[in-house]
Amino acid sequence: MYQGPKMYAAVLQAPRKFEIVERSRPVAGTGEVVVRIAATAVCHTDLEIYTGRHPGVRYPVVMGHEATGTVDAVGAGVTGLQPGQNVLINPVIACGHCDSCARGAGHLCRNAGILGREIEGSLSQYVRLAAHYVHALPQHLSLDTATLIETLATVRHAQQRVDLTGGESVVVLGQGTSGLLHTRLAVLAGATPVIAVSRTKWKLDMARHMDAHHAVLASAEAAIDEVLRLTDGAGVDVVIDTTGSAGTLQAGIDMLRPGGRFCSFSVSHELVSGFSTFPLYYKEVSIIGSRALTPSDIDASIELVASGKIDVSGFVTTTYPLDRAAAAFEEYERNPGRILRIVIDSAVA
Ligand SMILES: [Zn+2]
Ligand SMILES: [Zn+2]
């Protein structure tokens, strides 16, 4: 029996156990697009799935949610996309009929799946999606670095939630990939000063490259005094926490002026101990959560990178072919603090 053209996928059979599997290529149905994957950036979420620490993930799983590629085929009824077009994938796959979806908040879909977690992801040579999850990229952008646009869109989503305005003072805790992008986006929003906080010197050097006004080499707790000094004792309007550590909540609130906003961007399953709700009253602090991204965050982020306002070229630490996905994750697990993004392309020897 003829089974059509083949492709390879890197299947995670169990934590830390990859297998390169040959499969039939997907075929585009009505309203669908098949994307030939060019590059997938690997982030902390993938590392949690790889090591078995991400709750609720069922194995085997094909990871990969920060992906770019080229349209390979379009199904009936698809307009605006042609084979050969470079694209970025929106990995938040919504059900389309729950109350969140009905409100136009598909990123809060009650039944949403993320590509590469609940739905087969981009560590595969071809992926099939409904056409509205596929965003055209300007052809001049590198498909490797354009994978960062997915993360940038989540960062932009959070800053929209915070409603950051020009002239406000901002602290960004942590200067990994999302922290650096928060720093840059806050500068572009006209925030001043933008204070980057990290315990890692080279990340602060990158924060300066993102035009941070101040770079503070310290933990969140140890940075409180310096943030107060830099704001003449007032505290800042906004703190954005990208550290993913529960212990930063209290420190972040201590840095805020009365009426300030704390954005918990990178969350943690850890319990927050020793936290009192009193500052929510006394300082009238707002705590703001942010989940994933919306299609308009993706379009705005593509524009920010295409126009050169945000330079993501320095974020790709190293690149691996698809059939060495296992080696890529071994390196990432060994050195998570030294890596911004590992990119896996679709090459199989
Ligand atoms: Zn990610
Ligand atoms: Zn839904």
Short mmCIF file of C-alpha atoms and ligand atoms in Angstrom, two decimals:
data_model
loop_
_atom_site.label_atom_id
_atom_site.label_comp_id
_atom_site.label_asym_id
_atom_site.label_seq_id
_atom_site.Cartn_x
_atom_site.Cartn_y
_atom_site.Cartn_z
CA MET A 1 0.00 0.00 0.00
CA TYR A 2 1.31 3.45 -0.95
CA GLN A 3 1.64 5.56 2.17
CA GLY A 4 2.86 8.84 0.71
CA PRO A 5 6.07 10.74 1.33
CA LYS A 6 7.93 10.18 4.60
CA MET A 7 9.33 12.46 7.24
CA TYR A 8 11.17 12.18 10.52
CA ALA A 9 10.09 13.28 13.98
CA ALA A 10 12.07 13.35 17.24
CA VAL A 11 9.74 11.55 19.64
CA LEU A 12 10.36 11.78 23.39
CA GLN A 13 9.24 8.28 24.41
CA ALA A 14 9.82 8.92 28.11
CA PRO A 15 11.79 11.52 30.09
CA ARG A 16 15.34 11.82 28.63
CA LYS A 17 14.61 9.16 25.99
CA PHE A 18 14.45 10.39 22.38
CA GLU A 19 13.82 8.26 19.33
CA ILE A 20 13.97 9.44 15.71
CA VAL A 21 10.86 7.95 14.10
CA GLU A 22 9.89 7.77 10.43
CA ARG A 23 6.28 8.71 9.68
CA SER A 24 3.99 9.65 6.82
CA ARG A 25 3.88 13.35 6.04
CA PRO A 26 0.66 15.11 7.00
CA VAL A 27 -1.72 16.20 4.24
CA ALA A 28 -3.49 19.59 4.37
CA GLY A 29 -7.27 19.27 4.76
CA THR A 30 -9.81 22.03 4.20
CA GLY A 31 -8.69 25.21 5.97
CA GLU A 32 -5.35 23.68 6.89
CA VAL A 33 -1.70 24.32 6.09
CA VAL A 34 1.24 21.94 6.14
CA VAL A 35 4.43 23.68 7.28
CA ARG A 36 7.87 22.31 6.49
CA ILE A 37 9.61 23.10 9.78
CA ALA A 38 12.86 25.04 9.54
CA ALA A 39 13.75 25.72 13.17
CA THR A 40 12.47 25.17 16.69
CA ALA A 41 13.81 27.08 19.69
CA VAL A 42 13.92 25.11 22.93
CA CYS A 43 12.88 26.84 26.15
CA HIS A 44 12.51 26.08 29.85
CA THR A 45 9.07 24.50 29.29
CA ASP A 46 10.67 21.94 26.95
CA LEU A 47 13.39 21.25 29.52
CA GLU A 48 10.69 20.53 32.11
CA ILE A 49 8.97 18.11 29.71
CA TYR A 50 12.32 16.50 28.80
CA THR A 51 13.23 15.88 32.43
CA GLY A 52 9.72 14.73 33.43
CA ARG A 53 9.14 17.68 35.76
CA HIS A 54 6.27 19.26 33.80
CA PRO A 55 3.01 18.17 35.46
CA GLY A 56 0.35 16.48 33.38
CA VAL A 57 2.45 15.67 30.30
CA ARG A 58 1.77 12.26 28.75
CA TYR A 59 4.54 10.44 26.92
CA PRO A 60 5.35 9.79 24.13
CA VAL A 61 5.38 13.46 23.12
CA VAL A 62 6.74 15.39 20.15
CA MET A 63 7.96 18.64 21.71
CA GLY A 64 8.48 21.98 19.98
CA HIS A 65 6.32 25.13 20.22
CA GLU A 66 8.63 28.00 19.19
CA ALA A 67 8.79 27.20 15.51
CA THR A 68 9.30 28.70 12.09
CA GLY A 69 9.14 27.10 8.67
CA THR A 70 7.95 27.37 5.11
CA VAL A 71 4.46 26.66 3.82
CA ASP A 72 4.63 23.31 2.01
CA ALA A 73 0.97 22.90 1.03
CA VAL A 74 -2.34 24.66 1.61
CA GLY A 75 -5.74 22.98 1.79
CA ALA A 76 -8.99 24.07 0.18
CA GLY A 77 -10.34 27.40 1.34
CA VAL A 78 -7.02 28.80 2.60
CA THR A 79 -6.34 32.34 1.45
CA GLY A 80 -3.35 34.60 2.00
CA LEU A 81 -0.75 31.82 2.28
CA GLN A 82 1.11 30.12 -0.57
CA PRO A 83 3.70 27.37 -0.72
CA GLY A 84 7.16 28.88 -0.21
CA GLN A 85 6.00 31.55 2.24
CA ASN A 86 8.07 31.72 5.44
CA VAL A 87 5.92 31.52 8.55
CA LEU A 88 5.83 31.53 12.36
CA ILE A 89 3.49 29.18 14.21
CA ASN A 90 1.09 30.26 16.98
CA PRO A 91 1.36 27.22 19.29
CA VAL A 92 -1.73 27.97 21.43
CA ILE A 93 -4.40 25.73 19.91
CA ALA A 94 -7.86 26.73 21.17
CA CYS A 95 -11.13 24.75 21.02
CA GLY A 96 -13.15 27.58 19.46
CA HIS A 97 -16.36 26.91 21.42
CA CYS A 98 -15.79 27.40 25.18
CA ASP A 99 -16.75 30.63 26.98
CA SER A 100 -13.18 32.03 26.74
CA CYS A 101 -13.05 31.37 23.00
CA ALA A 102 -16.52 32.94 22.61
CA ARG A 103 -15.17 36.08 24.34
CA GLY A 104 -12.30 36.24 21.86
CA ALA A 105 -9.78 35.12 24.49
CA GLY A 106 -8.59 31.94 22.81
CA HIS A 107 -5.33 32.06 24.80
CA LEU A 108 -7.50 31.40 27.92
CA CYS A 109 -9.38 28.54 26.23
CA ARG A 110 -10.54 26.02 28.82
CA ASN A 111 -9.59 23.17 26.50
CA ALA A 112 -6.47 24.72 24.93
CA GLY A 113 -3.54 22.57 24.00
CA ILE A 114 -0.03 23.77 23.37
CA LEU A 115 1.81 22.51 20.33
CA GLY A 116 4.61 20.31 21.62
CA ARG A 117 2.83 19.44 24.85
CA GLU A 118 -0.75 18.24 24.33
CA ILE A 119 -0.52 18.40 20.53
CA GLU A 120 2.33 17.01 18.40
CA GLY A 121 4.92 19.74 18.09
CA SER A 122 7.59 20.99 15.72
CA LEU A 123 10.47 18.61 16.50
CA SER A 124 9.31 17.03 13.29
CA GLN A 125 9.98 17.86 9.65
CA TYR A 126 6.35 18.71 8.81
CA VAL A 127 3.41 19.93 10.91
CA ARG A 128 -0.25 20.36 9.93
CA LEU A 129 -2.28 23.22 11.44
CA ALA A 130 -5.44 25.23 10.86
CA ALA A 131 -4.37 28.17 8.69
CA HIS A 132 -5.12 30.81 11.34
CA TYR A 133 -2.28 29.48 13.52
CA VAL A 134 0.23 30.29 10.79
CA HIS A 135 1.59 33.88 10.54
CA ALA A 136 3.48 35.07 7.47
CA LEU A 137 7.05 36.26 8.10
CA PRO A 138 8.94 38.77 5.95
CA GLN A 139 11.20 36.66 3.72
CA HIS A 140 14.33 38.57 4.81
CA LEU A 141 14.19 37.30 8.42
CA SER A 142 16.39 34.37 9.40
CA LEU A 143 14.15 31.43 10.30
CA ASP A 144 16.54 30.45 13.12
CA THR A 145 16.36 33.76 14.98
CA ALA A 146 12.68 34.36 14.06
CA THR A 147 11.82 31.50 16.46
CA LEU A 148 12.42 34.08 19.24
CA ILE A 149 9.32 35.99 18.06
CA GLU A 150 7.10 33.46 19.86
CA THR A 151 8.74 34.31 23.19
CA LEU A 152 8.64 38.02 22.35
CA ALA A 153 4.88 37.70 21.77
CA THR A 154 4.40 36.25 25.28
CA VAL A 155 6.48 39.15 26.66
CA ARG A 156 4.42 41.68 24.73
CA HIS A 157 1.23 40.05 25.97
CA ALA A 158 2.37 40.55 29.58
CA GLN A 159 3.29 44.21 29.00
CA GLN A 160 -0.12 44.80 27.43
CA ARG A 161 -1.66 43.28 30.57
CA VAL A 162 0.49 45.56 32.75
CA ASP A 163 -0.54 48.51 30.55
CA LEU A 164 2.95 49.93 30.70
CA THR A 165 3.09 53.57 29.63
CA GLY A 166 5.89 55.97 28.72
CA GLY A 167 7.70 57.56 31.64
CA GLU A 168 6.95 54.77 34.10
CA SER A 169 9.82 53.18 36.02
CA VAL A 170 10.29 49.42 35.64
CA VAL A 171 12.35 46.69 37.27
CA VAL A 172 12.84 43.46 35.31
CA LEU A 173 13.92 40.62 37.62
CA GLY A 174 16.01 38.03 35.75
CA GLN A 175 17.73 38.58 32.40
CA GLY A 176 17.32 35.29 30.59
CA THR A 177 15.64 35.33 27.18
CA SER A 178 12.26 36.61 28.40
CA GLY A 179 13.86 39.04 30.88
CA LEU A 180 16.04 40.58 28.18
CA LEU A 181 13.04 40.90 25.86
CA HIS A 182 11.02 42.51 28.67
CA THR A 183 13.87 44.97 29.24
CA ARG A 184 14.03 45.87 25.55
CA LEU A 185 10.26 46.16 25.13
CA ALA A 186 9.97 48.38 28.23
CA VAL A 187 12.67 50.69 26.83
CA LEU A 188 10.79 50.85 23.50
CA ALA A 189 7.57 51.68 25.42
CA GLY A 190 9.35 54.76 26.79
CA ALA A 191 9.66 53.47 30.35
CA THR A 192 12.35 55.21 32.37
CA PRO A 193 14.33 54.15 34.15
CA VAL A 194 14.33 50.48 33.12
CA ILE A 195 16.33 48.62 35.77
CA ALA A 196 17.61 45.15 34.82
CA VAL A 197 18.40 42.80 37.72
CA SER A 198 20.37 39.56 37.37
CA ARG A 199 22.95 37.55 39.28
CA THR A 200 24.83 36.86 36.03
CA LYS A 201 27.27 39.39 34.66
CA TRP A 202 27.10 38.42 30.95
CA LYS A 203 23.32 38.63 31.03
CA LEU A 204 23.58 42.17 32.39
CA ASP A 205 25.99 42.99 29.56
CA MET A 206 23.24 41.86 27.18
CA ALA A 207 20.69 43.92 29.14
CA ARG A 208 22.87 47.00 28.50
CA HIS A 209 22.87 46.02 24.81
CA MET A 210 19.03 46.12 25.10
CA ASP A 211 19.49 49.74 26.34
CA ALA A 212 18.58 49.10 30.00
CA HIS A 213 19.19 52.32 31.92
CA HIS A 214 20.61 50.51 34.95
CA ALA A 215 22.00 47.01 35.38
CA VAL A 216 22.07 45.63 38.93
CA LEU A 217 24.18 42.56 39.66
CA ALA A 218 22.26 41.00 42.56
CA SER A 219 19.49 38.64 43.61
CA ALA A 220 16.00 40.17 43.82
CA GLU A 221 16.24 40.44 47.60
CA ALA A 222 19.68 42.06 47.48
CA ALA A 223 18.57 44.50 44.75
CA ILE A 224 15.81 46.17 46.84
CA ASP A 225 18.07 48.84 48.36
CA GLU A 226 19.64 49.70 45.00
CA VAL A 227 16.22 50.01 43.31
CA LEU A 228 15.07 52.36 46.09
CA ARG A 229 18.30 54.36 45.78
CA LEU A 230 17.87 54.68 41.98
CA THR A 231 14.33 56.00 42.48
CA ASP A 232 15.19 58.43 45.33
CA GLY A 233 13.47 56.15 47.81
CA ALA A 234 10.15 56.11 45.94
CA GLY A 235 10.16 52.61 44.46
CA VAL A 236 9.17 51.76 40.89
CA ASP A 237 5.81 51.77 39.11
CA VAL A 238 6.15 48.23 37.77
CA VAL A 239 8.13 45.07 38.64
CA ILE A 240 8.19 42.25 36.08
CA ASP A 241 9.39 38.93 37.50
CA THR A 242 10.96 36.53 35.00
CA THR A 243 12.93 34.46 37.52
CA GLY A 244 10.35 31.70 37.98
CA SER A 245 11.15 31.64 41.68
CA ALA A 246 8.46 31.93 44.34
CA GLY A 247 10.76 33.87 46.67
CA THR A 248 10.86 36.97 44.48
CA LEU A 249 7.23 38.00 45.10
CA GLN A 250 7.94 39.69 48.44
CA ALA A 251 11.13 41.34 47.16
CA GLY A 252 9.31 42.60 44.08
CA ILE A 253 6.53 44.14 46.15
CA ASP A 254 9.10 45.78 48.42
CA MET A 255 10.52 47.56 45.34
CA LEU A 256 7.14 49.02 44.29
CA ARG A 257 5.83 52.49 44.98
CA PRO A 258 2.35 52.70 46.56
CA GLY A 259 -0.13 51.76 43.82
CA GLY A 260 2.49 49.84 41.85
CA ARG A 261 1.98 46.69 39.73
CA PHE A 262 3.78 43.37 40.07
CA CYS A 263 3.69 41.15 36.98
CA SER A 264 4.36 37.48 37.68
CA PHE A 265 5.63 36.51 34.21
CA SER A 266 7.57 33.33 34.98
CA VAL A 267 5.53 31.34 37.44
CA SER A 268 6.43 28.55 39.82
CA HIS A 269 4.71 25.53 41.34
CA GLU A 270 6.56 26.29 44.58
CA LEU A 271 4.48 27.60 47.45
CA VAL A 272 5.21 31.17 48.48
CA SER A 273 6.09 31.06 52.17
CA GLY A 274 6.19 34.02 54.51
CA PHE A 275 4.07 36.19 52.21
CA SER A 276 1.55 38.53 53.79
CA THR A 277 -1.37 40.02 51.87
CA PHE A 278 -1.07 43.22 53.90
CA PRO A 279 0.80 45.17 51.15
CA LEU A 280 -2.14 44.53 48.80
CA TYR A 281 -4.07 46.81 51.14
CA TYR A 282 -1.43 49.14 52.50
CA LYS A 283 0.40 49.84 49.23
CA GLU A 284 -2.63 48.96 47.08
CA VAL A 285 -0.41 46.75 44.96
CA SER A 286 -1.80 44.89 41.92
CA ILE A 287 -0.51 41.42 41.10
CA ILE A 288 -0.91 40.66 37.40
CA GLY A 289 -0.71 37.26 35.73
CA SER A 290 -0.16 36.66 32.04
CA ARG A 291 -0.77 33.54 30.00
CA ALA A 292 0.73 32.80 26.60
CA LEU A 293 -0.06 35.19 23.76
CA THR A 294 -2.71 36.31 21.31
CA PRO A 295 -2.56 36.49 17.50
CA SER A 296 -2.20 40.29 17.67
CA ASP A 297 0.81 39.89 20.00
CA ILE A 298 2.43 37.72 17.32
CA ASP A 299 1.75 40.20 14.51
CA ALA A 300 3.11 43.11 16.58
CA SER A 301 6.18 41.07 17.55
CA ILE A 302 6.92 40.13 13.94
CA GLU A 303 6.86 43.86 13.14
CA LEU A 304 9.17 44.70 16.09
CA VAL A 305 11.79 42.22 14.88
CA ALA A 306 11.34 42.87 11.12
CA SER A 307 11.80 46.61 11.65
CA GLY A 308 15.01 46.05 13.63
CA LYS A 309 13.62 47.64 16.81
CA ILE A 310 14.35 44.40 18.63
CA ASP A 311 17.52 42.56 17.69
CA VAL A 312 17.21 38.86 18.58
CA SER A 313 20.26 37.72 16.64
CA GLY A 314 22.35 37.23 19.78
CA PHE A 315 19.84 34.94 21.50
CA VAL A 316 20.63 31.68 19.70
CA THR A 317 23.44 30.09 21.70
CA THR A 318 23.84 26.98 19.54
CA THR A 319 22.11 24.96 16.80
CA TYR A 320 21.59 21.19 16.45
CA PRO A 321 20.08 19.02 13.68
CA LEU A 322 16.80 17.20 14.41
CA ASP A 323 18.45 13.79 14.65
CA ARG A 324 20.69 15.14 17.45
CA ALA A 325 17.80 16.47 19.53
CA ALA A 326 18.96 14.22 22.38
CA ALA A 327 22.39 15.89 22.39
CA ALA A 328 20.76 19.33 22.31
CA PHE A 329 18.73 18.56 25.42
CA GLU A 330 21.70 16.96 27.20
CA GLU A 331 23.61 20.21 26.68
CA TYR A 332 20.63 22.30 27.82
CA GLU A 333 20.16 20.25 30.98
CA ARG A 334 23.89 20.53 31.80
CA ASN A 335 24.03 24.31 31.30
CA PRO A 336 20.58 25.91 31.62
CA GLY A 337 22.05 29.12 33.04
CA ARG A 338 24.59 29.52 30.24
CA ILE A 339 22.12 29.10 27.38
CA LEU A 340 19.55 31.57 26.09
CA ARG A 341 18.09 29.49 23.25
CA ILE A 342 19.15 26.26 21.59
CA VAL A 343 17.69 25.97 18.10
CA ILE A 344 16.98 22.58 16.53
CA ASP A 345 16.68 22.61 12.75
CA SER A 346 14.97 19.91 10.67
CA ALA A 347 18.09 18.23 9.26
CA VAL A 348 18.38 14.45 9.48
CA ALA A 349 21.57 12.81 8.24
ZN ZN B 1 8.67 28.27 25.08
ZN ZN B 2 -11.94 27.25 23.97
#
